[in-house]
PDB file of C-alpha atoms in Angstrom:
ATOM      1  CA  MET N   1      67.534 123.278 120.752  1.00 40.00           C
ATOM      2  CA  ASN N   2      69.150 121.490 123.124  1.00 41.00           C
ATOM      3  CA  ALA N   3      73.071 120.088 123.384  1.00 41.00           C
ATOM      4  CA  ILE N   4      71.594 116.405 122.160  1.00 43.00           C
ATOM      5  CA  SER N   5      69.444 117.800 119.533  1.00 39.00           C
ATOM      6  CA  ARG N   6      72.179 119.781 117.982  1.00 36.00           C
ATOM      7  CA  THR N   7      75.255 116.680 118.122  1.00 38.00           C
ATOM      8  CA  ILE N   8      72.943 114.692 115.615  1.00 39.00           C
ATOM      9  CA  GLU N   9      74.018 115.853 112.534  1.00 38.00           C
ATOM     10  CA  GLU N  10      72.201 112.896 110.194  1.00 43.00           C
ATOM     11  CA  ARG N  11      68.118 113.025 110.100  1.00 43.00           C
ATOM     12  CA  VAL N  12      66.353 109.398 108.909  1.00 43.00           C
ATOM     13  CA  PRO N  13      62.358 110.002 108.450  1.00 46.00           C
ATOM     14  CA  MET N  14      60.840 107.624 109.945  1.00 44.00           C
ATOM     15  CA  ALA N  15      59.563 104.667 107.196  1.00 44.00           C
ATOM     16  CA  GLU N  16      63.381 104.505 106.693  1.00 45.00           C
ATOM     17  CA  THR N  17      63.886 103.118 110.248  1.00 42.00           C
ATOM     18  CA  ARG N  18      61.973 100.472 110.862  1.00 49.00           C
ATOM     19  CA  ALA N  19      65.394  97.904 111.238  1.00 74.00           C
ATOM     20  CA  ALA N  20      66.357 101.253 114.038  1.00 91.00           C
ATOM     21  CA  ALA N  21      67.501  99.460 117.227  1.00 95.00           C
ATOM     22  CA  ILE N  22      66.433 103.448 118.105  1.00 95.00           C
ATOM     23  CA  ALA N  23      64.420 105.820 116.064  1.00 96.00           C
ATOM     24  CA  ALA N  24      63.121 109.046 117.593  1.00 96.00           C
ATOM     25  CA  GLU N  25      61.301 111.768 115.318  1.00 96.00           C
ATOM     26  CA  ASP N  26      61.331 115.359 116.848  1.00 96.00           C
ATOM     27  CA  LEU N  27      61.151 113.564 120.829  1.00 96.00           C
ATOM     28  CA  THR N  28      59.697 116.523 123.397  1.00 96.00           C
ATOM     29  CA  LYS N  29      59.535 116.348 127.110  1.00 96.00           C
ATOM     30  CA  GLN N  30      58.004 119.260 128.684  1.00 95.00           C
ATOM     31  CA  TYR N  31      58.224 119.229 132.600  1.00 93.00           C
ATOM     32  CA  PRO N  32      55.790 122.146 134.548  1.00 94.00           C
ATOM     33  CA  ALA N  33      59.668 124.159 135.295  1.00 93.00           C
ATOM     34  CA  HIS N  34      61.379 122.764 132.405  1.00 92.00           C
ATOM     35  CA  ARG N  35      61.425 121.560 129.081  1.00 93.00           C
ATOM     36  CA  ALA N  36      63.447 119.129 128.654  1.00 94.00           C
ATOM     37  CA  LEU N  37      63.596 117.562 125.618  1.00 93.00           C
ATOM     38  CA  ASP N  38      63.114 119.838 122.131  1.00 94.00           C
ATOM     39  CA  GLY N  39      62.595 118.105 118.838  1.00 94.00           C
ATOM     40  CA  VAL N  40      65.510 115.731 119.565  1.00 94.00           C
ATOM     41  CA  SER N  41      65.391 113.381 116.120  1.00 95.00           C
ATOM     42  CA  LEU N  42      67.846 110.808 115.563  1.00 93.00           C
ATOM     43  CA  THR N  43      68.170 107.308 114.151  1.00 95.00           C
ATOM     44  CA  VAL N  44      70.468 104.235 116.051  1.00 94.00           C
ATOM     45  CA  ALA N  45      71.289 101.475 113.669  1.00 94.00           C
ATOM     46  CA  ALA N  46      71.645  98.213 115.216  1.00 91.00           C
ATOM     47  CA  GLY N  47      75.401  97.000 116.325  1.00 90.00           C
ATOM     48  CA  THR N  48      75.598 100.992 116.665  1.00 91.00           C
ATOM     49  CA  THR N  49      77.316 102.419 120.044  1.00 91.00           C
ATOM     50  CA  LEU N  50      76.507 105.589 120.919  1.00 89.00           C
ATOM     51  CA  ALA N  51      77.915 108.065 123.908  1.00 89.00           C
ATOM     52  CA  LEU N  52      75.592 110.668 124.738  1.00 88.00           C
ATOM     53  CA  ILE N  53      77.591 113.242 125.556  1.00 91.00           C
ATOM     54  CA  GLY N  54      76.570 116.980 127.613  1.00 91.00           C
ATOM     55  CA  HIS N  55      76.325 119.661 129.704  1.00 92.00           C
ATOM     56  CA  ASN N  56      74.224 118.683 133.276  1.00 91.00           C
ATOM     57  CA  GLY N  57      70.048 120.059 132.020  1.00 88.00           C
ATOM     58  CA  ALA N  58      71.643 118.600 128.223  1.00 91.00           C
ATOM     59  CA  GLY N  59      68.609 116.367 128.097  1.00 92.00           C
ATOM     60  CA  LYS N  60      71.047 112.566 129.024  1.00 93.00           C
ATOM     61  CA  THR N  61      68.876 110.921 131.712  1.00 92.00           C
ATOM     62  CA  THR N  62      65.186 112.150 130.601  1.00 94.00           C
ATOM     63  CA  LEU N  63      66.587 110.481 126.547  1.00 95.00           C
ATOM     64  CA  MET N  64      67.138 107.402 128.551  1.00 93.00           C
ATOM     65  CA  LYS N  65      63.764 107.237 130.737  1.00 93.00           C
ATOM     66  CA  LEU N  66      62.050 107.561 127.702  1.00 95.00           C
ATOM     67  CA  ILE N  67      64.187 104.398 125.925  1.00 95.00           C
ATOM     68  CA  LEU N  68      63.469 102.806 129.114  1.00 93.00           C
ATOM     69  CA  GLY N  69      60.559 103.385 128.339  1.00 93.00           C
ATOM     70  CA  LEU N  70      60.307 104.912 131.998  1.00 93.00           C
ATOM     71  CA  ILE N  71      58.394 108.431 131.086  1.00 95.00           C
ATOM     72  CA  ARG N  72      56.323 109.368 127.569  1.00 95.00           C
ATOM     73  CA  PRO N  73      57.531 112.038 125.590  1.00 96.00           C
ATOM     74  CA  SER N  74      55.223 114.723 125.295  1.00 96.00           C
ATOM     75  CA  ALA N  75      55.457 114.874 122.339  1.00 96.00           C
ATOM     76  CA  GLY N  76      57.350 112.954 118.803  1.00 96.00           C
ATOM     77  CA  THR N  77      57.538 109.315 118.596  1.00 96.00           C
ATOM     78  CA  LEU N  78      60.050 107.232 119.489  1.00 96.00           C
ATOM     79  CA  ARG N  79      61.046 103.237 119.059  1.00 96.00           C
ATOM     80  CA  VAL N  80      62.636 101.214 120.658  1.00 95.00           C
ATOM     81  CA  LEU N  81      63.499  97.896 118.294  1.00 94.00           C
ATOM     82  CA  GLY N  82      60.290  98.903 116.609  1.00 93.00           C
ATOM     83  CA  VAL N  83      58.190  99.614 120.184  1.00 94.00           C
ATOM     84  CA  ASP N  84      56.462 102.076 121.955  1.00 94.00           C
ATOM     85  CA  PRO N  85      58.940 101.653 124.947  1.00 94.00           C
ATOM     86  CA  ALA N  86      56.194 103.423 126.708  1.00 90.00           C
ATOM     87  CA  ALA N  87      52.959 101.125 125.865  1.00 91.00           C
ATOM     88  CA  ALA N  88      56.134  97.814 125.367  1.00 90.00           C
ATOM     89  CA  PRO N  89      55.020  93.647 126.917  1.00 90.00           C
ATOM     90  CA  ILE N  90      57.163  93.127 129.647  1.00 86.00           C
ATOM     91  CA  GLU N  91      58.466  90.590 127.018  1.00 87.00           C
ATOM     92  CA  HIS N  92      60.222  93.141 124.507  1.00 89.00           C
ATOM     93  CA  ARG N  93      61.383  95.361 128.057  1.00 87.00           C
ATOM     94  CA  ARG N  94      63.830  92.273 128.744  1.00 88.00           C
ATOM     95  CA  GLN N  95      65.434  92.451 125.347  1.00 91.00           C
ATOM     96  CA  ILE N  96      66.524  95.305 126.663  1.00 93.00           C
ATOM     97  CA  GLY N  97      69.583  95.452 129.235  1.00 93.00           C
ATOM     98  CA  PHE N  98      70.759  99.118 131.024  1.00 92.00           C
ATOM     99  CA  LEU N  99      73.324  99.693 133.698  1.00 91.00           C
ATOM    100  CA  PRO N 100      72.080 103.452 136.058  1.00 86.00           C
ATOM    101  CA  GLU N 101      75.381 105.456 136.376  1.00 83.00           C
ATOM    102  CA  ASN N 102      75.098 104.552 140.464  1.00 85.00           C
ATOM    103  CA  VAL N 103      74.601 100.996 140.968  1.00 86.00           C
ATOM    104  CA  ALA N 104      73.268  99.661 144.070  1.00 90.00           C
ATOM    105  CA  PHE N 105      73.079  96.537 145.363  1.00 94.00           C
ATOM    106  CA  HIS N 106      71.777  94.482 148.292  1.00 95.00           C
ATOM    107  CA  ASP N 107      75.701  94.623 150.228  1.00 95.00           C
ATOM    108  CA  GLU N 108      74.674  91.172 152.231  1.00 97.00           C
ATOM    109  CA  LEU N 109      74.787  89.538 148.942  1.00 97.00           C
ATOM    110  CA  THR N 110      77.059  88.013 147.695  1.00 98.00           C
ATOM    111  CA  GLY N 111      77.565  88.913 143.288  1.00 97.00           C
ATOM    112  CA  THR N 112      76.646  85.009 142.445  1.00 98.00           C
ATOM    113  CA  GLN N 113      73.386  85.888 144.962  1.00 98.00           C
ATOM    114  CA  THR N 114      72.757  89.660 143.236  1.00 97.00           C
ATOM    115  CA  LEU N 115      73.580  88.304 139.259  1.00 97.00           C
ATOM    116  CA  ARG N 116      71.424  85.193 140.292  1.00 97.00           C
ATOM    117  CA  PHE N 117      68.239  87.487 141.645  1.00 97.00           C
ATOM    118  CA  TYR N 118      68.745  89.816 138.386  1.00 94.00           C
ATOM    119  CA  ALA N 119      68.267  86.492 136.412  1.00 95.00           C
ATOM    120  CA  ARG N 120      65.336  85.728 138.336  1.00 95.00           C
ATOM    121  CA  LEU N 121      63.808  88.341 138.062  1.00 91.00           C
ATOM    122  CA  LYS N 122      64.063  89.399 134.362  1.00 89.00           C
ATOM    123  CA  GLY N 123      63.274  85.053 133.780  1.00 89.00           C
ATOM    124  CA  ALA N 124      66.520  85.304 132.379  1.00 92.00           C
ATOM    125  CA  PRO N 125      68.531  81.556 132.917  1.00 94.00           C
ATOM    126  CA  LEU N 126      70.389  80.950 136.603  1.00 96.00           C
ATOM    127  CA  GLY N 127      72.726  79.796 134.413  1.00 95.00           C
ATOM    128  CA  GLN N 128      73.980  81.972 132.539  1.00 96.00           C
ATOM    129  CA  CYS N 129      75.210  84.010 136.187  1.00 97.00           C
ATOM    130  CA  ALA N 130      78.653  82.332 136.582  1.00 97.00           C
ATOM    131  CA  ALA N 131      79.908  82.999 132.809  1.00 97.00           C
ATOM    132  CA  LEU N 132      78.295  86.610 132.826  1.00 97.00           C
ATOM    133  CA  LEU N 133      80.365  87.179 136.365  1.00 98.00           C
ATOM    134  CA  ASP N 134      83.256  85.507 134.067  1.00 97.00           C
ATOM    135  CA  ARG N 135      82.701  87.662 131.493  1.00 97.00           C
ATOM    136  CA  VAL N 136      83.018  91.043 133.689  1.00 97.00           C
ATOM    137  CA  GLY N 137      86.280  89.868 135.218  1.00 97.00           C
ATOM    138  CA  LEU N 138      84.545  88.448 138.304  1.00 98.00           C
ATOM    139  CA  ALA N 139      84.592  85.517 138.686  1.00 97.00           C
ATOM    140  CA  PHE N 140      87.477  85.238 141.408  1.00 98.00           C
ATOM    141  CA  ALA N 141      85.092  87.699 143.470  1.00 97.00           C
ATOM    142  CA  ALA N 142      81.745  85.858 142.780  1.00 97.00           C
ATOM    143  CA  ALA N 143      81.737  84.087 146.094  1.00 98.00           C
ATOM    144  CA  ARG N 144      82.022  87.743 148.725  1.00 97.00           C
ATOM    145  CA  ARG N 145      80.008  90.040 149.614  1.00 98.00           C
ATOM    146  CA  VAL N 146      79.068  92.539 147.860  1.00 97.00           C
ATOM    147  CA  LYS N 147      79.872  95.253 150.593  1.00 97.00           C
ATOM    148  CA  THR N 148      82.820  94.019 149.923  1.00 97.00           C
ATOM    149  CA  TYR N 149      83.536  95.021 145.899  1.00 97.00           C
ATOM    150  CA  SER N 150      85.252  98.490 144.998  1.00 95.00           C
ATOM    151  CA  LYS N 151      83.705 100.534 143.156  1.00 93.00           C
ATOM    152  CA  GLY N 152      84.929  99.241 138.835  1.00 94.00           C
ATOM    153  CA  MET N 153      83.598  95.819 140.481  1.00 96.00           C
ATOM    154  CA  HIS N 154      80.041  97.192 141.860  1.00 96.00           C
ATOM    155  CA  GLN N 155      79.914  98.761 137.733  1.00 95.00           C
ATOM    156  CA  ARG N 156      81.095  95.598 136.296  1.00 96.00           C
ATOM    157  CA  LEU N 157      78.729  93.192 138.746  1.00 97.00           C
ATOM    158  CA  GLY N 158      76.153  96.008 137.252  1.00 96.00           C
ATOM    159  CA  LEU N 159      77.213  95.504 133.751  1.00 96.00           C
ATOM    160  CA  ALA N 160      76.990  92.061 134.636  1.00 97.00           C
ATOM    161  CA  GLN N 161      72.927  92.361 135.257  1.00 96.00           C
ATOM    162  CA  ALA N 162      72.557  94.487 132.264  1.00 96.00           C
ATOM    163  CA  LEU N 163      73.767  91.380 129.947  1.00 96.00           C
ATOM    164  CA  LEU N 164      71.939  88.900 131.877  1.00 95.00           C
ATOM    165  CA  ASP N 165      69.477  87.083 128.703  1.00 93.00           C
ATOM    166  CA  GLY N 166      71.500  88.630 126.320  1.00 93.00           C
ATOM    167  CA  PRO N 167      69.295  91.573 125.213  1.00 94.00           C
ATOM    168  CA  ARG N 168      69.692  93.368 122.065  1.00 93.00           C
ATOM    169  CA  LEU N 169      69.749  96.565 123.035  1.00 94.00           C
ATOM    170  CA  LEU N 170      72.267  97.500 125.835  1.00 93.00           C
TER     171      LEU N 170
END
């Protein structure tokens, strides 16, 4: 049993989790050299805030990759917004916003250009970019090149990108 599964206190059967934002039951991810997740079960109701906290190697990144549909589980079931994320169509994936730990943007673009680029990729309305930059406190720097941004400003720009098109899950 890994650190993540030990910290989950409440287990809800999959039949009761249809309205859950995230529902995992006995989720396992086996790599050739090690098992990253071992029987993780959790339910995250819509509107809930959850933090994954654990030591290096506890399985936090693996769980996030599974939730995003970037990798498939070796065993167990996972539903994100009611759908298997690994088989989800693009329309479903657009409902999820994600801010990676280390964001990387093109240094020569401005904040506005960067956010508009990601809006185009996501198929989100370009008109929301200015409001999102304002929402994360970057309206004052929207016309500045990203290379002039501090690390905190990079994170806020990443948050604005994750909030594009009002994701159901962030």
